[in-house]
mmCIF file of C-alpha atoms in Angstrom:
data_model
loop_
_atom_site.group_PDB
_atom_site.id
_atom_site.type_symbol
_atom_site.label_atom_id
_atom_site.label_comp_id
_atom_site.label_asym_id
_atom_site.label_seq_id
_atom_site.Cartn_x
_atom_site.Cartn_y
_atom_site.Cartn_z
ATOM 1 C CA PRO A 1 103.646 70.108 45.298
ATOM 2 C CA PHE A 2 99.935 69.234 45.196
ATOM 3 C CA THR A 3 100.572 66.122 47.314
ATOM 4 C CA HIS A 4 102.398 68.137 49.984
ATOM 5 C CA LEU A 5 99.704 70.825 49.986
ATOM 6 C CA ASN A 6 96.932 68.218 50.332
ATOM 7 C CA LEU A 7 98.761 66.527 53.244
ATOM 8 C CA TYR A 8 99.264 69.869 55.014
ATOM 9 C CA TYR A 9 95.570 70.700 54.600
ATOM 10 C CA ARG A 10 94.469 67.335 56.059
ATOM 11 C CA VAL A 11 96.788 67.564 59.083
ATOM 12 C CA THR A 12 95.737 71.146 59.817
ATOM 13 C CA THR A 13 92.054 70.239 59.499
ATOM 14 C CA MET A 14 92.469 67.334 61.925
ATOM 15 C CA GLN A 15 94.226 69.542 64.510
ATOM 16 C CA TRP A 16 91.575 72.239 64.324
ATOM 17 C CA SER A 17 88.733 69.715 64.365
ATOM 18 C CA SER A 18 89.874 68.409 67.777
ATOM 19 C CA ASP A 19 88.486 71.571 69.355
ATOM 20 C CA GLY A 20 84.755 72.250 69.240
ATOM 21 C CA GLN A 21 85.169 75.980 68.843
ATOM 22 C CA SER A 22 87.687 75.483 66.030
ATOM 23 C CA GLN A 23 85.288 73.074 64.270
ATOM 24 C CA LYS A 24 82.665 75.814 64.280
ATOM 25 C CA LEU A 25 85.151 78.195 62.681
ATOM 26 C CA LEU A 26 85.980 75.684 59.921
ATOM 27 C CA THR A 27 82.419 74.865 58.881
ATOM 28 C CA GLY A 28 80.803 78.263 59.349
ATOM 29 C CA THR A 29 80.413 81.124 56.991
ATOM 30 C CA PRO A 30 82.676 84.167 57.234
ATOM 31 C CA SER A 31 80.104 86.012 59.340
ATOM 32 C CA THR A 32 79.720 83.126 61.799
ATOM 33 C CA GLU A 33 83.502 82.809 62.018
ATOM 34 C CA TYR A 34 83.743 86.455 63.081
ATOM 35 C CA ASN A 35 80.945 86.074 65.634
ATOM 36 C CA ALA A 36 82.554 82.928 67.067
ATOM 37 C CA CYS A 37 85.866 84.741 67.498
ATOM 38 C CA GLN A 38 84.093 87.587 69.292
ATOM 39 C CA THR A 39 82.305 85.158 71.609
ATOM 40 C CA SER A 40 85.542 83.338 72.462
ATOM 41 C CA ASP A 41 87.339 86.589 73.193
ATOM 42 C CA SER A 42 84.542 87.880 75.377
ATOM 43 C CA LEU A 43 84.481 84.646 77.380
ATOM 44 C CA GLU A 44 88.199 84.899 78.094
ATOM 45 C CA THR A 45 88.422 88.592 78.977
ATOM 46 C CA GLY A 46 84.929 89.618 79.990
ATOM 47 C CA SER A 47 85.488 88.883 83.644
ATOM 48 C CA THR A 48 88.715 90.832 83.783
ATOM 49 C CA LYS A 49 87.617 93.981 81.968
ATOM 50 C CA SER A 50 85.143 94.932 84.698
ATOM 51 C CA GLU A 51 87.716 94.956 87.529
ATOM 52 C CA PRO A 52 91.303 96.256 87.544
ATOM 53 C CA LEU A 53 93.909 93.552 87.887
ATOM 54 C CA TRP A 54 96.580 93.273 90.554
ATOM 55 C CA SER A 55 99.962 94.416 89.275
ATOM 56 C CA ALA A 56 103.296 93.463 90.827
ATOM 57 C CA GLY A 57 104.793 96.833 89.882
ATOM 58 C CA THR A 58 101.940 98.817 91.415
ATOM 59 C CA ALA A 59 102.025 96.689 94.556
ATOM 60 C CA GLU A 60 105.759 97.260 94.935
ATOM 61 C CA ARG A 61 105.354 101.031 94.488
ATOM 62 C CA ALA A 62 102.594 101.040 97.090
ATOM 63 C CA ARG A 63 104.751 99.132 99.566
ATOM 64 C CA GLN A 64 107.681 101.495 99.030
ATOM 65 C CA CYS A 65 105.429 104.516 99.658
ATOM 66 C CA LEU A 66 104.089 102.928 102.834
ATOM 67 C CA PHE A 67 107.629 102.159 103.998
ATOM 68 C CA LEU A 68 108.637 105.788 103.372
ATOM 69 C CA VAL A 69 105.665 107.183 105.300
ATOM 70 C CA GLN A 70 106.266 104.868 108.240
ATOM 71 C CA PHE A 71 109.955 105.785 108.229
ATOM 72 C CA MET A 72 109.121 109.503 108.357
ATOM 73 C CA GLN A 73 106.462 109.189 111.037
ATOM 74 C CA GLN A 74 108.689 107.142 113.310
ATOM 75 C CA MET A 75 111.403 109.733 112.760
ATOM 76 C CA ALA A 76 108.944 112.439 113.855
ATOM 77 C CA PHE A 77 108.073 110.427 116.953
ATOM 78 C CA ALA A 78 111.647 109.766 118.039
ATOM 79 C CA GLY A 79 113.126 113.109 116.980
ATOM 80 C CA ILE A 80 111.199 115.081 119.604
ATOM 81 C CA ILE A 81 112.214 112.781 122.455
ATOM 82 C CA VAL A 82 115.728 114.225 122.535
ATOM 83 C CA ASP A 83 114.389 117.705 123.392
ATOM 84 C CA SER A 84 111.362 116.719 125.455
ATOM 85 C CA TYR A 85 113.162 117.058 128.801
ATOM 86 C CA GLN A 86 114.549 120.483 127.871
ATOM 87 C CA VAL A 87 111.103 121.640 126.743
ATOM 88 C CA GLY A 88 109.764 120.677 130.165
ATOM 89 C CA ARG A 89 112.511 122.674 131.878
ATOM 90 C CA LEU A 90 111.830 125.668 129.635
ATOM 91 C CA LEU A 91 108.151 125.596 130.587
ATOM 92 C CA ASP A 92 109.056 125.028 134.265
ATOM 93 C CA VAL A 93 107.120 121.786 134.630
ATOM 94 C CA SER A 94 107.917 118.355 136.035
ATOM 95 C CA PRO A 95 110.406 116.094 134.174
ATOM 96 C CA ALA A 96 107.451 113.762 133.684
ATOM 97 C CA PHE A 97 106.290 116.199 130.976
ATOM 98 C CA SER A 98 108.797 114.563 128.614
ATOM 99 C CA GLY A 99 107.032 111.252 129.091
ATOM 100 C CA LEU A 100 103.693 112.998 128.634
ATOM 101 C CA LEU A 101 104.727 114.274 125.192
ATOM 102 C CA VAL A 102 105.625 110.750 124.133
ATOM 103 C CA GLY A 103 102.441 109.312 125.614
ATOM 104 C CA LEU A 104 100.243 111.902 123.904
ATOM 105 C CA PHE A 105 101.768 111.115 120.522
ATOM 106 C CA MET A 106 101.134 107.410 121.086
ATOM 107 C CA THR A 107 97.584 108.157 122.291
ATOM 108 C CA GLY A 108 96.934 110.142 119.128
ATOM 109 C CA GLY A 109 98.264 107.173 117.174
ATOM 110 C CA ALA A 110 95.855 104.855 119.000
ATOM 111 C CA VAL A 111 92.919 107.158 118.188
ATOM 112 C CA GLY A 112 94.012 107.311 114.534
ATOM 113 C CA THR A 113 94.315 103.526 114.399
ATOM 114 C CA SER A 114 90.836 103.127 115.866
ATOM 115 C CA ALA A 115 89.399 105.643 113.396
ATOM 116 C CA MET A 116 90.973 103.820 110.443
ATOM 117 C CA THR A 117 89.719 100.479 111.754
ATOM 118 C CA LEU A 118 86.189 101.866 112.022
ATOM 119 C CA ALA A 119 86.431 103.331 108.518
ATOM 120 C CA LEU A 120 87.487 99.939 107.150
ATOM 121 C CA HIS A 121 84.506 98.306 108.835
ATOM 122 C CA VAL A 122 82.151 100.836 107.247
ATOM 123 C CA ARG A 123 83.930 100.802 103.878
ATOM 124 C CA PRO A 124 85.968 97.588 103.526
ATOM 125 C CA GLU A 125 87.459 98.731 100.212
ATOM 126 C CA ALA A 126 88.668 102.099 101.560
ATOM 127 C CA TRP A 127 92.264 100.868 101.762
ATOM 128 C CA LYS A 128 92.423 100.843 97.962
ATOM 129 C CA GLU A 129 92.372 104.675 97.898
ATOM 130 C CA LEU A 130 95.996 104.708 98.996
ATOM 131 C CA ARG A 131 97.118 107.993 97.477
ATOM 132 C CA GLY A 132 94.373 110.140 98.984
ATOM 133 C CA ILE A 133 94.780 108.716 102.483
ATOM 134 C CA LEU A 134 98.568 109.003 102.515
ATOM 135 C CA LEU A 135 98.580 112.568 101.192
ATOM 136 C CA THR A 136 95.957 113.618 103.762
ATOM 137 C CA CYS A 137 97.811 112.054 106.685
ATOM 138 C CA GLN A 138 101.139 113.423 105.537
ATOM 139 C CA SER A 139 99.590 116.904 105.310
ATOM 140 C CA MET A 140 98.344 116.461 108.884
ATOM 141 C CA ASP A 141 101.848 115.513 110.004
ATOM 142 C CA LEU A 142 103.307 118.554 108.270
ATOM 143 C CA THR A 143 100.747 120.811 109.949
ATOM 144 C CA GLY A 144 101.580 119.298 113.328
ATOM 145 C CA ALA A 145 105.313 119.854 112.816
ATOM 146 C CA LEU A 146 104.766 123.505 111.807
ATOM 147 C CA LEU A 147 102.430 124.199 114.738
ATOM 148 C CA TYR A 148 104.823 122.519 117.176
ATOM 149 C CA THR A 149 107.709 124.613 115.845
ATOM 150 C CA THR A 150 105.648 127.796 116.201
ATOM 151 C CA LEU A 151 104.653 126.995 119.783
ATOM 152 C CA ILE A 152 108.238 126.217 120.798
ATOM 153 C CA HIS A 153 109.314 129.496 119.166
ATOM 154 C CA TRP A 154 106.739 131.373 121.258
ATOM 155 C CA ALA A 155 107.834 129.505 124.384
ATOM 156 C CA VAL A 156 111.475 130.464 123.801
ATOM 157 C CA HIS A 157 110.908 134.120 123.008
ATOM 158 C CA GLY A 158 107.765 134.747 125.051
ATOM 159 C CA GLY A 159 108.838 133.122 128.286
ATOM 160 C CA SER A 160 105.446 131.639 129.098
ATOM 161 C CA GLY A 161 104.701 129.839 125.894
ATOM 162 C CA ALA A 162 101.894 130.727 123.555
ATOM 163 C CA PRO A 163 100.010 134.020 123.942
ATOM 164 C CA GLY A 164 97.424 134.076 126.697
ATOM 165 C CA ALA A 165 97.458 132.506 130.128
ATOM 166 C CA PRO A 166 100.797 131.212 131.493
ATOM 167 C CA GLY A 167 99.692 127.595 131.220
ATOM 168 C CA MET A 168 98.308 127.980 127.726
ATOM 169 C CA GLY A 169 101.636 127.142 126.098
ATOM 170 C CA ILE A 170 101.938 123.849 127.979
ATOM 171 C CA TRP A 171 98.484 122.627 127.003
ATOM 172 C CA SER A 172 98.863 123.900 123.449
ATOM 173 C CA ILE A 173 102.083 121.934 122.963
ATOM 174 C CA ALA A 174 100.483 118.862 124.513
ATOM 175 C CA LEU A 175 97.424 119.160 122.258
ATOM 176 C CA VAL A 176 99.512 119.600 119.107
ATOM 177 C CA ARG A 177 101.625 116.591 120.032
ATOM 178 C CA PHE A 178 98.422 114.542 120.388
ATOM 179 C CA LEU A 179 97.084 115.719 117.023
ATOM 180 C CA TRP A 180 100.476 115.028 115.446
ATOM 181 C CA GLY A 181 100.061 111.367 116.285
ATOM 182 C CA LEU A 182 96.665 110.973 114.575
ATOM 183 C CA GLY A 183 98.090 110.681 111.067
ATOM 184 C CA SER A 184 100.682 108.190 112.258
ATOM 185 C CA GLY A 185 97.978 105.943 113.658
ATOM 186 C CA VAL A 186 95.894 106.081 110.481
ATOM 187 C CA THR A 187 98.774 105.218 108.161
ATOM 188 C CA GLY A 188 100.113 102.590 110.544
ATOM 189 C CA GLN A 189 96.821 100.715 110.364
ATOM 190 C CA LEU A 190 96.583 101.341 106.614
ATOM 191 C CA ALA A 191 100.077 99.933 106.070
ATOM 192 C CA GLY A 192 99.255 96.699 107.878
ATOM 193 C CA VAL A 193 96.007 96.193 105.971
ATOM 194 C CA ALA A 194 97.270 97.261 102.540
ATOM 195 C CA ILE A 195 100.457 95.185 102.652
ATOM 196 C CA THR A 196 98.447 92.174 103.760
ATOM 197 C CA LYS A 197 96.010 92.625 100.865
ATOM 198 C CA ILE A 198 98.473 93.277 98.036
ATOM 199 C CA THR A 199 101.165 90.768 99.035
ATOM 200 C CA PRO A 200 101.078 87.019 98.280
ATOM 201 C CA PRO A 201 100.587 85.140 101.584
ATOM 202 C CA GLY A 202 103.924 83.366 101.334
ATOM 203 C CA GLU A 203 105.766 86.703 101.231
ATOM 204 C CA LEU A 204 103.958 88.284 104.185
ATOM 205 C CA PRO A 205 106.527 87.518 106.935
ATOM 206 C CA GLU A 206 109.316 88.986 104.808
ATOM 207 C CA GLN A 207 107.358 92.123 103.832
ATOM 208 C CA MET A 208 106.078 92.752 107.353
ATOM 209 C CA GLN A 209 109.598 92.461 108.708
ATOM 210 C CA CYS A 210 110.702 94.905 106.028
ATOM 211 C CA LEU A 211 108.020 97.315 107.289
ATOM 212 C CA GLN A 212 109.267 96.912 110.841
ATOM 213 C CA PHE A 213 112.834 97.450 109.661
ATOM 214 C CA TRP A 214 111.949 100.807 108.102
ATOM 215 C CA GLN A 215 110.073 101.799 111.239
ATOM 216 C CA THR A 216 113.100 100.922 113.337
ATOM 217 C CA LEU A 217 115.342 102.827 110.954
ATOM 218 C CA GLY A 218 113.095 105.873 111.366
ATOM 219 C CA LEU A 219 113.331 105.603 115.134
ATOM 220 C CA GLY A 220 117.109 105.591 114.782
ATOM 221 C CA MET A 221 117.404 108.372 112.212
ATOM 222 C CA GLY A 222 115.100 110.702 114.173
ATOM 223 C CA PRO A 223 117.486 111.400 117.066
ATOM 224 C CA LEU A 224 120.446 111.386 114.662
ATOM 225 C CA ILE A 225 119.021 114.027 112.322
ATOM 226 C CA VAL A 226 117.765 116.123 115.226
ATOM 227 C CA GLY A 227 121.104 115.802 116.993
ATOM 228 C CA LEU A 228 122.876 117.066 113.891
ATOM 229 C CA ALA A 229 120.442 119.986 113.670
ATOM 230 C CA ILE A 230 120.976 120.888 117.335
ATOM 231 C CA PHE A 231 124.720 120.510 116.884
ATOM 232 C CA ALA A 232 124.746 123.682 114.737
ATOM 233 C CA ASP A 233 126.515 125.646 117.488
ATOM 234 C CA GLY A 234 129.176 127.886 115.986
ATOM 235 C CA LEU A 235 127.717 128.005 112.480
ATOM 236 C CA PRO A 236 126.888 131.432 110.991
ATOM 237 C CA LEU A 237 123.121 130.832 111.090
ATOM 238 C CA ALA A 238 123.068 129.210 114.523
ATOM 239 C CA PRO A 239 120.739 130.887 117.048
ATOM 240 C CA SER A 240 122.449 133.186 119.522
ATOM 241 C CA VAL A 241 120.139 132.121 122.362
ATOM 242 C CA GLN A 242 120.709 128.581 123.584
ATOM 243 C CA PRO A 243 117.019 127.692 124.172
ATOM 244 C CA ALA A 244 116.263 128.804 120.608
ATOM 245 C CA LYS A 245 117.907 125.576 119.439
ATOM 246 C CA LEU A 246 114.797 123.770 120.669
ATOM 247 C CA CYS A 247 113.165 124.917 117.432
ATOM 248 C CA ALA A 248 115.787 123.076 115.360
ATOM 249 C CA ALA A 249 114.284 119.633 115.864
ATOM 250 C CA PRO A 250 110.667 120.310 114.809
ATOM 251 C CA ALA A 251 111.790 122.672 112.037
ATOM 252 C CA THR A 252 114.055 119.968 110.576
ATOM 253 C CA LEU A 253 111.243 117.444 110.772
ATOM 254 C CA ALA A 254 108.898 119.874 109.014
ATOM 255 C CA ILE A 255 111.349 120.224 106.115
ATOM 256 C CA LEU A 256 111.624 116.445 105.802
ATOM 257 C CA GLN A 257 107.825 116.161 105.922
ATOM 258 C CA ILE A 258 107.610 118.480 102.905
ATOM 259 C CA LEU A 259 110.071 116.329 100.948
ATOM 260 C CA VAL A 260 108.136 113.163 101.757
ATOM 261 C CA LEU A 261 104.859 114.823 100.769
ATOM 262 C CA LEU A 262 106.295 115.796 97.376
ATOM 263 C CA THR A 263 107.646 112.275 96.864
ATOM 264 C CA LEU A 264 104.256 110.737 97.578
ATOM 265 C CA PHE A 265 102.558 113.168 95.232
ATOM 266 C CA GLN A 266 104.922 112.114 92.457
ATOM 267 C CA HIS A 267 105.181 108.346 92.929
ATOM 268 C CA CYS A 268 102.266 107.017 95.008
ATOM 269 C CA PRO A 269 99.736 105.002 92.932
ATOM 270 C CA ALA A 270 96.223 106.422 92.912
ATOM 271 C CA SER A 271 94.655 103.086 93.856
ATOM 272 C CA ILE A 272 95.729 99.518 94.507
ATOM 273 C CA GLN A 273 94.100 96.114 94.113
ATOM 274 C CA ALA A 274 94.136 92.981 96.214
ATOM 275 C CA TRP A 275 96.313 90.045 95.232
ATOM 276 C CA GLN A 276 94.332 87.073 93.931
ATOM 277 C CA SER A 277 95.579 83.499 94.023
ATOM 278 C CA SER A 278 94.057 82.890 90.575
ATOM 279 C CA GLN A 279 96.343 85.512 89.009
ATOM 280 C CA ILE A 280 99.544 83.816 90.120
ATOM 281 C CA GLY A 281 99.030 80.148 90.724
ATOM 282 C CA GLN A 282 101.994 79.462 92.962
ATOM 283 C CA VAL A 283 104.669 81.424 94.770
ATOM 284 C CA SER A 284 107.921 79.550 94.495
ATOM 285 C CA GLY A 285 109.059 77.728 97.584
ATOM 286 C CA VAL A 286 106.146 78.635 99.870
ATOM 287 C CA THR A 287 102.722 77.332 100.714
ATOM 288 C CA LEU A 288 100.005 79.835 99.951
ATOM 289 C CA LYS A 289 97.488 78.384 102.405
ATOM 290 C CA PRO A 290 98.803 77.443 105.865
ATOM 291 C CA GLU A 291 97.791 74.084 107.238
ATOM 292 C CA LYS A 292 94.433 74.179 108.957
ATOM 293 C CA GLN A 293 94.742 73.957 112.741
ATOM 294 C CA PRO A 294 92.063 73.368 115.385
ATOM 295 C CA ALA A 295 90.211 76.485 116.540
ATOM 296 C CA GLY A 296 91.803 76.372 119.989
ATOM 297 C CA VAL A 297 95.312 76.256 118.537
ATOM 298 C CA GLN A 298 94.575 79.210 116.246
ATOM 299 C CA VAL A 299 93.169 81.306 119.115
ATOM 300 C CA LEU A 300 96.189 80.520 121.284
ATOM 301 C CA PHE A 301 98.538 81.353 118.420
ATOM 302 C CA LEU A 302 96.868 84.704 117.646
ATOM 303 C CA CYS A 303 96.728 85.683 121.330
ATOM 304 C CA SER A 304 100.447 84.918 121.648
ATOM 305 C CA CYS A 305 101.195 87.094 118.616
ATOM 306 C CA PHE A 306 99.112 89.968 120.002
ATOM 307 C CA LEU A 307 100.886 89.667 123.348
ATOM 308 C CA LEU A 308 104.319 89.774 121.707
ATOM 309 C CA CYS A 309 103.413 92.894 119.724
ATOM 310 C CA ALA A 310 101.943 94.640 122.774
ATOM 311 C CA LEU A 311 104.992 93.854 124.901
ATOM 312 C CA ARG A 312 107.261 95.159 122.145
ATOM 313 C CA GLY A 313 105.464 98.506 122.079
ATOM 314 C CA TYR A 314 105.494 98.787 125.870
ATOM 315 C CA ALA A 315 109.154 97.822 126.209
ATOM 316 C CA VAL A 316 110.498 100.026 123.419
ATOM 317 C CA ALA A 317 108.505 103.172 124.270
ATOM 318 C CA GLY A 318 109.304 102.934 127.963
ATOM 319 C CA ALA A 319 112.957 102.025 127.564
ATOM 320 C CA GLU A 320 113.648 104.722 124.973
ATOM 321 C CA VAL A 321 112.227 107.547 127.073
ATOM 322 C CA GLY A 322 113.749 106.140 130.237
ATOM 323 C CA THR A 323 117.184 105.835 128.627
ATOM 324 C CA ALA A 324 117.153 109.439 127.395
ATOM 325 C CA LEU A 325 116.054 110.711 130.830
ATOM 326 C CA LEU A 326 118.598 108.623 132.765
ATOM 327 C CA LEU A 327 121.488 109.572 130.510
ATOM 328 C CA GLU A 328 120.726 113.280 130.877
ATOM 329 C CA THR A 329 119.905 113.479 134.596
ATOM 330 C CA PRO A 330 122.024 111.020 136.638
ATOM 331 C CA TYR A 331 124.841 110.525 134.133
ATOM 332 C CA GLY A 332 125.045 114.138 132.913
ATOM 333 C CA TRP A 333 125.120 113.507 129.156
ATOM 334 C CA ASN A 334 124.307 116.401 126.844
ATOM 335 C CA ARG A 335 121.523 116.293 124.281
ATOM 336 C CA HIS A 336 123.909 115.843 121.370
ATOM 337 C CA SER A 337 125.408 112.664 122.768
ATOM 338 C CA ILE A 338 122.002 111.308 123.779
ATOM 339 C CA GLY A 339 120.605 111.892 120.314
ATOM 340 C CA PHE A 340 123.500 110.182 118.586
ATOM 341 C CA LEU A 341 123.675 107.160 120.895
ATOM 342 C CA VAL A 342 119.921 106.577 121.108
ATOM 343 C CA SER A 343 119.982 106.724 117.324
ATOM 344 C CA GLY A 344 122.734 104.119 117.272
ATOM 345 C CA THR A 345 120.651 101.703 119.344
ATOM 346 C CA PHE A 346 118.007 101.597 116.605
ATOM 347 C CA LEU A 347 120.456 101.708 113.721
ATOM 348 C CA ALA A 348 121.871 98.489 115.132
ATOM 349 C CA SER A 349 118.942 96.892 113.306
ATOM 350 C CA ILE A 350 120.924 97.273 110.063
ATOM 351 C CA PRO A 351 123.552 94.589 110.868
ATOM 352 C CA LEU A 352 120.887 92.409 112.459
ATOM 353 C CA ARG A 353 118.728 92.668 109.352
ATOM 354 C CA TRP A 354 121.763 91.885 107.186
ATOM 355 C CA THR A 355 122.471 88.803 109.282
ATOM 356 C CA TYR A 356 118.888 87.667 108.949
ATOM 357 C CA LEU A 357 118.909 88.066 105.158
ATOM 358 C CA ARG A 358 122.086 86.006 104.911
ATOM 359 C CA LEU A 359 120.840 83.167 107.141
ATOM 360 C CA ARG A 360 117.041 83.257 106.759
ATOM 361 C CA ASP A 361 116.866 80.047 104.704
ATOM 362 C CA ARG A 362 118.518 78.002 107.439
ATOM 363 C CA PHE A 363 115.622 78.326 109.903
ATOM 364 C CA SER A 364 111.870 78.534 109.715
ATOM 365 C CA VAL A 365 109.951 81.735 110.477
ATOM 366 C CA ALA A 366 108.857 80.412 113.871
ATOM 367 C CA THR A 367 112.457 79.546 114.765
ATOM 368 C CA TRP A 368 113.623 83.025 113.783
ATOM 369 C CA ILE A 369 110.969 84.552 116.057
ATOM 370 C CA ARG A 370 112.268 82.450 118.948
ATOM 371 C CA ILE A 371 115.887 83.397 118.213
ATOM 372 C CA LEU A 372 115.131 87.130 118.066
ATOM 373 C CA SER A 373 113.054 86.908 121.262
ATOM 374 C CA LEU A 374 115.960 85.261 123.083
ATOM 375 C CA VAL A 375 118.309 87.982 121.823
ATOM 376 C CA ALA A 376 115.940 90.667 123.154
ATOM 377 C CA ILE A 377 115.682 88.909 126.521
ATOM 378 C CA GLY A 378 119.471 88.799 126.653
ATOM 379 C CA GLY A 379 119.537 92.564 126.113
ATOM 380 C CA THR A 380 117.173 93.206 129.017
ATOM 381 C CA THR A 381 119.555 91.487 131.432
ATOM 382 C CA LEU A 382 121.992 94.352 130.867
ATOM 383 C CA VAL A 383 119.495 96.886 132.268
ATOM 384 C CA PHE A 384 119.811 95.655 135.867
ATOM 385 C CA SER A 385 121.712 98.053 138.137
ATOM 386 C CA ARG A 386 124.369 95.503 139.085
ATOM 387 C CA VAL A 387 125.293 95.166 135.423
ATOM 388 C CA THR A 388 125.057 98.855 134.463
ATOM 389 C CA HIS A 389 127.472 99.812 137.246
ATOM 390 C CA ALA A 390 130.131 97.517 135.802
ATOM 391 C CA ILE A 391 131.090 100.254 133.325
ATOM 392 C CA PRO A 392 130.469 103.817 134.545
ATOM 393 C CA GLY A 393 128.756 106.499 132.506
ATOM 394 C CA GLY A 394 125.676 104.624 131.318
ATOM 395 C CA VAL A 395 127.440 102.839 128.453
ATOM 396 C CA ILE A 396 125.939 99.468 129.418
ATOM 397 C CA LEU A 397 122.476 101.052 129.313
ATOM 398 C CA VAL A 398 123.012 102.110 125.700
ATOM 399 C CA LEU A 399 124.410 98.681 124.838
ATOM 400 C CA ALA A 400 121.314 97.021 126.335
ATOM 401 C CA ASP A 401 119.043 99.133 124.120
ATOM 402 C CA ALA A 402 121.193 98.368 121.055
ATOM 403 C CA VAL A 403 120.647 94.643 121.619
ATOM 404 C CA MET A 404 117.020 94.813 122.697
ATOM 405 C CA PHE A 405 115.393 97.280 120.266
ATOM 406 C CA PRO A 406 116.376 95.770 116.890
ATOM 407 C CA ALA A 407 115.606 92.214 118.016
ATOM 408 C CA LEU A 408 112.174 93.240 119.287
ATOM 409 C CA TYR A 409 111.231 95.122 116.133
ATOM 410 C CA LEU A 410 112.470 92.579 113.593
ATOM 411 C CA GLY A 411 110.965 89.717 115.574
ATOM 412 C CA GLU A 412 107.640 91.518 115.699
ATOM 413 C CA GLY A 413 107.697 91.984 111.928
ATOM 414 C CA LEU A 414 107.946 88.237 111.409
ATOM 415 C CA THR A 415 105.262 87.674 114.052
ATOM 416 C CA ARG A 416 102.823 90.024 112.332
ATOM 417 C CA GLY A 417 103.469 88.475 108.934
ATOM 418 C CA LEU A 418 102.952 84.972 110.266
ATOM 419 C CA MET A 419 99.814 86.062 112.061
ATOM 420 C CA MET A 420 98.363 87.584 108.870
ATOM 421 C CA GLN A 421 98.559 84.198 107.141
ATOM 422 C CA PHE A 422 95.838 82.935 109.476
#
């Protein structure tokens, strides 16, 4: 037994002596051993105790909250489009007023985006206060939905809109629609920045496409939910006056805004941290740092990405409003059918997204962007009058949007993710 014990002691002493810190522990007194342990522990964890660490769970919760907010705000944008033409007729203004309502919401979004960009320049770490910003913007959206519902109610029952001068109701609705878009612009910019910061670079194309998918889904669910709300004719609580159904869309959106606000209050993390490459050495299967390219190539690449994103916004906003107006005026569709079919054009992103997830490993990100761009271009060929007249009733027009919209949105998501890697 003594021989075995002596051998064990010698082997253990040799292993510990190979490390300088362990040698100090062996030869020191009990007090120096304790101090050495403290010093070693402080060297290992001192740098991490001062700053919160990135957490995969917190980052995933933050992304899910951002996806939910973007889904709801796109639903609020698209849900009003179905009734915008009827609101213009109720207020006895030009049909162009429907396009004005859409444009004012987008203008408010642009102002909100600019404000958030300026705030990030002044306070670069402001994006970490995720919970406060999202709750504030969602409260703004809820206020806009309630004010819009109130103004439409006054327009229906008062004849001239809001109290005061005859034109006051028109400008009040336009102003509220502009203010409604401010929160959407702020959170849209916040989502792009926050997801870029908290996501490993190799996962950015996938996560940005996921963001675009939820935005597209919101654009599709907006007209669908509003169409179902308007379709309440014959129910016991349905309004007896036909124009009173114009309140159904904003009132439904206000209820959904309340549910989203409560969800954020319950699940949104108070703050988030940036992902650091030192915390996770390698993301499987991807390169964390893209290959360095010449400055001219990078500028050309970024300008091409910006152009693709700008064209997507122009094409989708114009085609969606134009489709709703054409289906109602020349083709004589009712609002219910327009809401359901415009919704279906965006919900077509679900099978396209499913196809992409099944086949994404077969092609590179750049190849997928080219494929989706070609699909969108193929959809635009169906918009020409010679093609739309092939089947009467505007069916080809809806089919063109169903091909074009999902391909544009999902392709833009990959483009934004790829662009963020540079």
